[in-house]
Amino acid sequence: MNAEAVNPASPGPVPPAATGAAAPAPRRKARPRIDLRRLGRAALLGSTTRSRGLPDAIGHVVEAHRAHHPDADLDPLRRAYVLAESSHRGQMRKSGEPYITHPLAVTLILAELGAETTTLTASLLHDTVEDTEVTLDQVGEQFGAEVRYLVDGVTKLEKVDYGAAAEPETFRKMLLATGNDVRVMSIKLADRLHNMRTLGVMRREKQERIAKVTRDVLIPLAERLG
């Protein structure tokens, strides 16, 4: 979450895109992969898809969401993206990408898993209250009590002291912070998954600390939640 935000005056290097050899015939259609650098440009330019009036940056999210929920109302996602992009504007990840690429990637993970619109809306906003001047009251006013509740739960999870690895008390604290709503933990786990995927830009000691908490606390908790 906010551990990735850095001052734009000193961004880290942008890792090169992964490449691979073409698969032998018969060839299967590969699922499109999110291009964070292209997303960053789209986020900053604010371009839109004319046919839907949606920002291009959330195109991957919309496609994945429509695959599971073809009749979903996309307006909350559009408004959540606009608020998240404007509030995180100027913040950068250590990789050098605009910070908005992180909530976008977290939301894409959840969309591909079939999460409903309310969860995706909260996911786009999950770092705003902690890392920007957006308040919970503003989230509630614009998106309703349910989204406010989910964003509040994710924010509270960031304040949990993980303590000794995998202790029952740690699990209890985390479940209390989520209000026993599995959607809060789903956002947190997707957040950690994306951070683990982009861990290479961190210092070695920070990589080890984040990976240890993931292994000893979050993975066992995810298994307990099924």
PDB file of C-alpha atoms in Angstrom:
ATOM      1  CA  MET A   1       0.000   0.000   0.000  1.00  0.00           C
ATOM      2  CA  ASN A   2       1.587   3.316   1.018  1.00  0.00           C
ATOM      3  CA  ALA A   3       5.015   1.646   1.325  1.00  0.00           C
ATOM      4  CA  GLU A   4       5.280   1.960  -2.449  1.00  0.00           C
ATOM      5  CA  ALA A   5       4.550   5.679  -2.692  1.00  0.00           C
ATOM      6  CA  VAL A   6       7.652   7.777  -3.261  1.00  0.00           C
ATOM      7  CA  ASN A   7       8.481  11.384  -4.010  1.00  0.00           C
ATOM      8  CA  PRO A   8       8.205  12.030  -7.775  1.00  0.00           C
ATOM      9  CA  ALA A   9      11.533  13.837  -7.639  1.00  0.00           C
ATOM     10  CA  SER A  10      13.365  10.540  -7.225  1.00  0.00           C
ATOM     11  CA  PRO A  11      11.538   7.749  -9.062  1.00  0.00           C
ATOM     12  CA  GLY A  12      13.180   4.353  -9.451  1.00  0.00           C
ATOM     13  CA  PRO A  13      13.865   2.705 -12.779  1.00  0.00           C
ATOM     14  CA  VAL A  14      10.992   1.249 -14.760  1.00  0.00           C
ATOM     15  CA  PRO A  15      11.608  -2.471 -15.264  1.00  0.00           C
ATOM     16  CA  PRO A  16      11.519  -3.601 -18.901  1.00  0.00           C
ATOM     17  CA  ALA A  17       8.447  -5.496 -20.114  1.00  0.00           C
ATOM     18  CA  ALA A  18       8.740  -9.261 -20.012  1.00  0.00           C
ATOM     19  CA  THR A  19       9.154 -11.053 -23.311  1.00  0.00           C
ATOM     20  CA  GLY A  20       8.870 -14.682 -24.320  1.00  0.00           C
ATOM     21  CA  ALA A  21       9.027 -16.959 -27.317  1.00  0.00           C
ATOM     22  CA  ALA A  22       5.851 -17.781 -29.218  1.00  0.00           C
ATOM     23  CA  ALA A  23       4.105 -20.979 -28.122  1.00  0.00           C
ATOM     24  CA  PRO A  24       4.157 -23.896 -30.553  1.00  0.00           C
ATOM     25  CA  ALA A  25       1.012 -24.739 -32.530  1.00  0.00           C
ATOM     26  CA  PRO A  26      -1.768 -25.178 -31.701  1.00  0.00           C
ATOM     27  CA  ARG A  27      -1.608 -21.742 -30.107  1.00  0.00           C
ATOM     28  CA  ARG A  28      -3.908 -20.774 -27.277  1.00  0.00           C
ATOM     29  CA  LYS A  29      -5.195 -17.243 -26.938  1.00  0.00           C
ATOM     30  CA  ALA A  30      -3.333 -15.737 -23.992  1.00  0.00           C
ATOM     31  CA  ARG A  31      -5.130 -13.516 -21.513  1.00  0.00           C
ATOM     32  CA  PRO A  32      -4.103  -9.866 -22.062  1.00  0.00           C
ATOM     33  CA  ARG A  33      -1.586  -8.697 -19.482  1.00  0.00           C
ATOM     34  CA  ILE A  34      -1.865  -5.293 -17.893  1.00  0.00           C
ATOM     35  CA  ASP A  35       0.736  -2.855 -19.224  1.00  0.00           C
ATOM     36  CA  LEU A  36       1.505  -0.630 -16.240  1.00  0.00           C
ATOM     37  CA  ARG A  37       3.478   1.904 -18.248  1.00  0.00           C
ATOM     38  CA  ARG A  38       0.630   2.295 -20.751  1.00  0.00           C
ATOM     39  CA  LEU A  39      -1.844   2.479 -17.891  1.00  0.00           C
ATOM     40  CA  GLY A  40       0.238   5.201 -16.296  1.00  0.00           C
ATOM     41  CA  ARG A  41       0.143   7.263 -19.471  1.00  0.00           C
ATOM     42  CA  ALA A  42      -3.609   6.739 -19.848  1.00  0.00           C
ATOM     43  CA  ALA A  43      -4.165   7.644 -16.216  1.00  0.00           C
ATOM     44  CA  LEU A  44      -2.244  10.878 -16.551  1.00  0.00           C
ATOM     45  CA  LEU A  45      -3.777  11.830 -19.895  1.00  0.00           C
ATOM     46  CA  GLY A  46      -7.299  11.021 -18.719  1.00  0.00           C
ATOM     47  CA  SER A  47      -8.297   9.644 -22.124  1.00  0.00           C
ATOM     48  CA  THR A  48     -11.654   7.917 -22.481  1.00  0.00           C
ATOM     49  CA  THR A  49     -13.258   5.191 -24.539  1.00  0.00           C
ATOM     50  CA  ARG A  50     -15.792   7.083 -26.633  1.00  0.00           C
ATOM     51  CA  SER A  51     -18.369   4.316 -26.831  1.00  0.00           C
ATOM     52  CA  ARG A  52     -18.685   4.049 -23.045  1.00  0.00           C
ATOM     53  CA  GLY A  53     -17.367   7.313 -21.679  1.00  0.00           C
ATOM     54  CA  LEU A  54     -14.960   5.342 -19.471  1.00  0.00           C
ATOM     55  CA  PRO A  55     -11.298   6.164 -18.851  1.00  0.00           C
ATOM     56  CA  ASP A  56      -9.051   3.935 -20.960  1.00  0.00           C
ATOM     57  CA  ALA A  57      -7.008   3.116 -17.852  1.00  0.00           C
ATOM     58  CA  ILE A  58      -9.828   0.988 -16.400  1.00  0.00           C
ATOM     59  CA  GLY A  59     -10.509  -0.863 -19.645  1.00  0.00           C
ATOM     60  CA  HIS A  60      -8.884  -4.085 -18.395  1.00  0.00           C
ATOM     61  CA  VAL A  61     -10.906  -3.914 -15.177  1.00  0.00           C
ATOM     62  CA  VAL A  62     -14.157  -3.329 -17.046  1.00  0.00           C
ATOM     63  CA  GLU A  63     -13.549  -6.239 -19.424  1.00  0.00           C
ATOM     64  CA  ALA A  64     -12.774  -8.633 -16.570  1.00  0.00           C
ATOM     65  CA  HIS A  65     -15.757  -7.387 -14.561  1.00  0.00           C
ATOM     66  CA  ARG A  66     -18.163  -7.707 -17.497  1.00  0.00           C
ATOM     67  CA  ALA A  67     -17.058 -11.323 -17.989  1.00  0.00           C
ATOM     68  CA  HIS A  68     -18.496 -12.180 -14.563  1.00  0.00           C
ATOM     69  CA  HIS A  69     -21.184  -9.493 -14.226  1.00  0.00           C
ATOM     70  CA  PRO A  70     -22.411  -8.532 -17.719  1.00  0.00           C
ATOM     71  CA  ASP A  71     -25.177  -6.264 -16.392  1.00  0.00           C
ATOM     72  CA  ALA A  72     -23.079  -4.405 -13.802  1.00  0.00           C
ATOM     73  CA  ASP A  73     -23.450  -0.648 -13.472  1.00  0.00           C
ATOM     74  CA  LEU A  74     -20.019   0.727 -14.400  1.00  0.00           C
ATOM     75  CA  ASP A  75     -20.615   4.290 -13.208  1.00  0.00           C
ATOM     76  CA  PRO A  76     -19.272   3.662  -9.651  1.00  0.00           C
ATOM     77  CA  LEU A  77     -16.041   2.310 -11.151  1.00  0.00           C
ATOM     78  CA  ARG A  78     -15.684   5.354 -13.384  1.00  0.00           C
ATOM     79  CA  ARG A  79     -16.243   7.765 -10.487  1.00  0.00           C
ATOM     80  CA  ALA A  80     -13.955   5.805  -8.161  1.00  0.00           C
ATOM     81  CA  TYR A  81     -11.172   5.835 -10.740  1.00  0.00           C
ATOM     82  CA  VAL A  82     -11.539   9.589 -11.279  1.00  0.00           C
ATOM     83  CA  LEU A  83     -11.302  10.233  -7.520  1.00  0.00           C
ATOM     84  CA  ALA A  84      -8.398   7.810  -7.026  1.00  0.00           C
ATOM     85  CA  GLU A  85      -6.425   9.149  -9.988  1.00  0.00           C
ATOM     86  CA  SER A  86      -6.862  12.784  -8.982  1.00  0.00           C
ATOM     87  CA  SER A  87      -6.068  12.177  -5.304  1.00  0.00           C
ATOM     88  CA  HIS A  88      -2.973  10.030  -6.013  1.00  0.00           C
ATOM     89  CA  ARG A  89      -1.753  12.329  -8.798  1.00  0.00           C
ATOM     90  CA  GLY A  90       1.912  13.190  -8.308  1.00  0.00           C
ATOM     91  CA  GLN A  91       2.592  10.095  -6.173  1.00  0.00           C
ATOM     92  CA  MET A  92       4.909   7.512  -7.708  1.00  0.00           C
ATOM     93  CA  ARG A  93       5.755   3.898  -6.997  1.00  0.00           C
ATOM     94  CA  LYS A  94       9.380   2.962  -6.392  1.00  0.00           C
ATOM     95  CA  SER A  95       9.386   1.457  -9.893  1.00  0.00           C
ATOM     96  CA  GLY A  96       8.798   4.943 -11.326  1.00  0.00           C
ATOM     97  CA  GLU A  97       5.186   4.299 -12.390  1.00  0.00           C
ATOM     98  CA  PRO A  98       2.342   6.592 -11.322  1.00  0.00           C
ATOM     99  CA  TYR A  99       0.910   5.318  -8.029  1.00  0.00           C
ATOM    100  CA  ILE A 100      -2.560   4.926  -9.565  1.00  0.00           C
ATOM    101  CA  THR A 101      -1.254   1.837 -11.386  1.00  0.00           C
ATOM    102  CA  HIS A 102      -1.243   0.024  -8.034  1.00  0.00           C
ATOM    103  CA  PRO A 103      -4.966   0.333  -7.154  1.00  0.00           C
ATOM    104  CA  LEU A 104      -5.730  -0.405 -10.806  1.00  0.00           C
ATOM    105  CA  ALA A 105      -3.705  -3.634 -10.694  1.00  0.00           C
ATOM    106  CA  VAL A 106      -5.236  -4.663  -7.342  1.00  0.00           C
ATOM    107  CA  THR A 107      -8.724  -4.057  -8.737  1.00  0.00           C
ATOM    108  CA  LEU A 108      -7.916  -6.066 -11.866  1.00  0.00           C
ATOM    109  CA  ILE A 109      -6.899  -9.046  -9.712  1.00  0.00           C
ATOM    110  CA  LEU A 110     -10.246  -8.897  -7.908  1.00  0.00           C
ATOM    111  CA  ALA A 111     -12.214  -8.363 -11.130  1.00  0.00           C
ATOM    112  CA  GLU A 112     -10.636 -11.466 -12.673  1.00  0.00           C
ATOM    113  CA  LEU A 113     -11.701 -13.421  -9.569  1.00  0.00           C
ATOM    114  CA  GLY A 114     -15.309 -12.297 -10.055  1.00  0.00           C
ATOM    115  CA  ALA A 115     -15.658  -9.675  -7.308  1.00  0.00           C
ATOM    116  CA  GLU A 116     -18.817  -7.562  -7.509  1.00  0.00           C
ATOM    117  CA  THR A 117     -18.901  -3.850  -8.277  1.00  0.00           C
ATOM    118  CA  THR A 118     -18.926  -2.613  -4.667  1.00  0.00           C
ATOM    119  CA  THR A 119     -15.711  -4.487  -3.862  1.00  0.00           C
ATOM    120  CA  LEU A 120     -14.023  -3.187  -7.013  1.00  0.00           C
ATOM    121  CA  THR A 121     -15.092   0.362  -6.227  1.00  0.00           C
ATOM    122  CA  ALA A 122     -13.603   0.096  -2.728  1.00  0.00           C
ATOM    123  CA  SER A 123     -10.459  -1.485  -4.175  1.00  0.00           C
ATOM    124  CA  LEU A 124      -9.839   1.489  -6.458  1.00  0.00           C
ATOM    125  CA  LEU A 125     -10.149   3.737  -3.401  1.00  0.00           C
ATOM    126  CA  HIS A 126      -8.392   1.499  -0.887  1.00  0.00           C
ATOM    127  CA  ASP A 127      -5.326   3.734  -0.406  1.00  0.00           C
ATOM    128  CA  THR A 128      -6.986   7.133  -0.704  1.00  0.00           C
ATOM    129  CA  VAL A 129      -7.900   7.624   2.959  1.00  0.00           C
ATOM    130  CA  GLU A 130      -4.498   6.481   4.195  1.00  0.00           C
ATOM    131  CA  ASP A 131      -2.288   8.156   1.585  1.00  0.00           C
ATOM    132  CA  THR A 132      -4.179  11.248   0.370  1.00  0.00           C
ATOM    133  CA  GLU A 133      -6.387  14.032   1.703  1.00  0.00           C
ATOM    134  CA  VAL A 134      -9.590  12.136   0.862  1.00  0.00           C
ATOM    135  CA  THR A 135     -11.620  11.385   4.007  1.00  0.00           C
ATOM    136  CA  LEU A 136     -13.894   8.494   4.883  1.00  0.00           C
ATOM    137  CA  ASP A 137     -16.815  10.899   5.033  1.00  0.00           C
ATOM    138  CA  GLN A 138     -16.124  11.986   1.468  1.00  0.00           C
ATOM    139  CA  VAL A 139     -15.979   8.348   0.354  1.00  0.00           C
ATOM    140  CA  GLY A 140     -19.303   7.716   2.084  1.00  0.00           C
ATOM    141  CA  GLU A 141     -20.939  10.788   0.576  1.00  0.00           C
ATOM    142  CA  GLN A 142     -19.867   9.898  -2.962  1.00  0.00           C
ATOM    143  CA  PHE A 143     -20.118   6.097  -2.918  1.00  0.00           C
ATOM    144  CA  GLY A 144     -22.361   5.114  -0.025  1.00  0.00           C
ATOM    145  CA  ALA A 145     -22.011   3.463   3.372  1.00  0.00           C
ATOM    146  CA  GLU A 146     -20.974   0.047   2.046  1.00  0.00           C
ATOM    147  CA  VAL A 147     -17.955   1.304   0.099  1.00  0.00           C
ATOM    148  CA  ARG A 148     -17.058   3.531   3.049  1.00  0.00           C
ATOM    149  CA  TYR A 149     -17.142   0.489   5.342  1.00  0.00           C
ATOM    150  CA  LEU A 150     -14.843  -1.536   3.071  1.00  0.00           C
ATOM    151  CA  VAL A 151     -12.311   1.275   2.616  1.00  0.00           C
ATOM    152  CA  ASP A 152     -12.319   1.868   6.380  1.00  0.00           C
ATOM    153  CA  GLY A 153     -11.690  -1.846   6.998  1.00  0.00           C
ATOM    154  CA  VAL A 154      -8.709  -1.966   4.631  1.00  0.00           C
ATOM    155  CA  THR A 155      -7.299   1.202   6.207  1.00  0.00           C
ATOM    156  CA  LYS A 156      -7.614  -0.331   9.683  1.00  0.00           C
ATOM    157  CA  LEU A 157      -5.806  -3.466   8.533  1.00  0.00           C
ATOM    158  CA  GLU A 158      -2.745  -1.338   7.797  1.00  0.00           C
ATOM    159  CA  LYS A 159      -2.604  -0.377  11.471  1.00  0.00           C
ATOM    160  CA  VAL A 160      -2.629  -3.959  12.780  1.00  0.00           C
ATOM    161  CA  ASP A 161       0.550  -4.982  14.576  1.00  0.00           C
ATOM    162  CA  TYR A 162       1.372  -8.362  13.057  1.00  0.00           C
ATOM    163  CA  GLY A 163       3.339  -9.364  16.132  1.00  0.00           C
ATOM    164  CA  ALA A 164       4.897 -12.817  16.270  1.00  0.00           C
ATOM    165  CA  ALA A 165       4.465 -14.866  13.109  1.00  0.00           C
ATOM    166  CA  ALA A 166       1.133 -16.629  12.658  1.00  0.00           C
ATOM    167  CA  GLU A 167       0.005 -16.242  16.278  1.00  0.00           C
ATOM    168  CA  PRO A 168      -3.756 -16.650  16.916  1.00  0.00           C
ATOM    169  CA  GLU A 169      -3.851 -13.165  18.434  1.00  0.00           C
ATOM    170  CA  THR A 170      -2.650 -11.701  15.145  1.00  0.00           C
ATOM    171  CA  PHE A 171      -5.467 -13.437  13.284  1.00  0.00           C
ATOM    172  CA  ARG A 172      -7.975 -12.188  15.844  1.00  0.00           C
ATOM    173  CA  LYS A 173      -6.777  -8.598  15.455  1.00  0.00           C
ATOM    174  CA  MET A 174      -7.007  -8.809  11.684  1.00  0.00           C
ATOM    175  CA  LEU A 175     -10.487 -10.302  11.710  1.00  0.00           C
ATOM    176  CA  LEU A 176     -11.645  -7.622  14.145  1.00  0.00           C
ATOM    177  CA  ALA A 177     -10.229  -4.940  11.862  1.00  0.00           C
ATOM    178  CA  THR A 178     -12.161  -6.340   8.892  1.00  0.00           C
ATOM    179  CA  GLY A 179     -15.429  -6.527  10.810  1.00  0.00           C
ATOM    180  CA  ASN A 180     -15.588 -10.192   9.715  1.00  0.00           C
ATOM    181  CA  ASP A 181     -16.288  -9.031   6.142  1.00  0.00           C
ATOM    182  CA  VAL A 182     -14.336 -11.271   3.792  1.00  0.00           C
ATOM    183  CA  ARG A 183     -14.387  -8.549   1.104  1.00  0.00           C
ATOM    184  CA  VAL A 184     -12.077  -6.388   3.224  1.00  0.00           C
ATOM    185  CA  MET A 185      -9.582  -9.217   3.492  1.00  0.00           C
ATOM    186  CA  SER A 186      -9.928  -9.945  -0.239  1.00  0.00           C
ATOM    187  CA  ILE A 187      -8.840  -6.386  -1.051  1.00  0.00           C
ATOM    188  CA  LYS A 188      -5.959  -6.660   1.410  1.00  0.00           C
ATOM    189  CA  LEU A 189      -4.789  -9.968  -0.061  1.00  0.00           C
ATOM    190  CA  ALA A 190      -5.005  -8.659  -3.641  1.00  0.00           C
ATOM    191  CA  ASP A 191      -3.041  -5.606  -2.499  1.00  0.00           C
ATOM    192  CA  ARG A 192      -0.337  -7.815  -1.033  1.00  0.00           C
ATOM    193  CA  LEU A 193      -0.290 -10.053  -4.122  1.00  0.00           C
ATOM    194  CA  HIS A 194       0.432  -7.086  -6.370  1.00  0.00           C
ATOM    195  CA  ASN A 195       3.084  -5.800  -3.958  1.00  0.00           C
ATOM    196  CA  MET A 196       4.731  -9.231  -3.987  1.00  0.00           C
ATOM    197  CA  ARG A 197       4.708  -9.242  -7.789  1.00  0.00           C
ATOM    198  CA  THR A 198       6.553  -5.910  -7.813  1.00  0.00           C
ATOM    199  CA  LEU A 199       8.860  -6.564  -4.867  1.00  0.00           C
ATOM    200  CA  GLY A 200      12.025  -6.449  -6.969  1.00  0.00           C
ATOM    201  CA  VAL A 201      12.368  -2.672  -6.727  1.00  0.00           C
ATOM    202  CA  MET A 202      12.596  -2.762  -2.909  1.00  0.00           C
ATOM    203  CA  ARG A 203      15.742  -2.965  -0.801  1.00  0.00           C
ATOM    204  CA  ARG A 204      16.724  -6.526   0.117  1.00  0.00           C
ATOM    205  CA  GLU A 205      15.831  -6.172   3.815  1.00  0.00           C
ATOM    206  CA  LYS A 206      12.404  -4.769   2.971  1.00  0.00           C
ATOM    207  CA  GLN A 207      11.785  -7.574   0.479  1.00  0.00           C
ATOM    208  CA  GLU A 208      12.551 -10.104   3.205  1.00  0.00           C
ATOM    209  CA  ARG A 209      10.332  -8.393   5.794  1.00  0.00           C
ATOM    210  CA  ILE A 210       7.317  -8.121   3.455  1.00  0.00           C
ATOM    211  CA  ALA A 211       7.781 -11.684   2.199  1.00  0.00           C
ATOM    212  CA  LYS A 212       8.025 -13.033   5.771  1.00  0.00           C
ATOM    213  CA  VAL A 213       4.751 -11.403   6.857  1.00  0.00           C
ATOM    214  CA  THR A 214       3.113 -12.663   3.669  1.00  0.00           C
ATOM    215  CA  ARG A 215       4.317 -16.224   4.286  1.00  0.00           C
ATOM    216  CA  ASP A 216       3.742 -16.376   8.035  1.00  0.00           C
ATOM    217  CA  VAL A 217       0.555 -14.331   8.467  1.00  0.00           C
ATOM    218  CA  LEU A 218      -1.368 -13.524   5.293  1.00  0.00           C
ATOM    219  CA  ILE A 219      -1.125 -16.855   3.482  1.00  0.00           C
ATOM    220  CA  PRO A 220      -2.259 -18.861   6.562  1.00  0.00           C
ATOM    221  CA  LEU A 221      -5.097 -16.380   7.095  1.00  0.00           C
ATOM    222  CA  ALA A 222      -6.159 -16.715   3.453  1.00  0.00           C
ATOM    223  CA  GLU A 223      -6.186 -20.500   3.866  1.00  0.00           C
ATOM    224  CA  ARG A 224      -8.330 -20.221   6.994  1.00  0.00           C
ATOM    225  CA  LEU A 225     -10.807 -18.036   5.111  1.00  0.00           C
ATOM    226  CA  GLY A 226     -10.944 -20.550   2.278  1.00  0.00           C
TER     227      GLY A 226
END
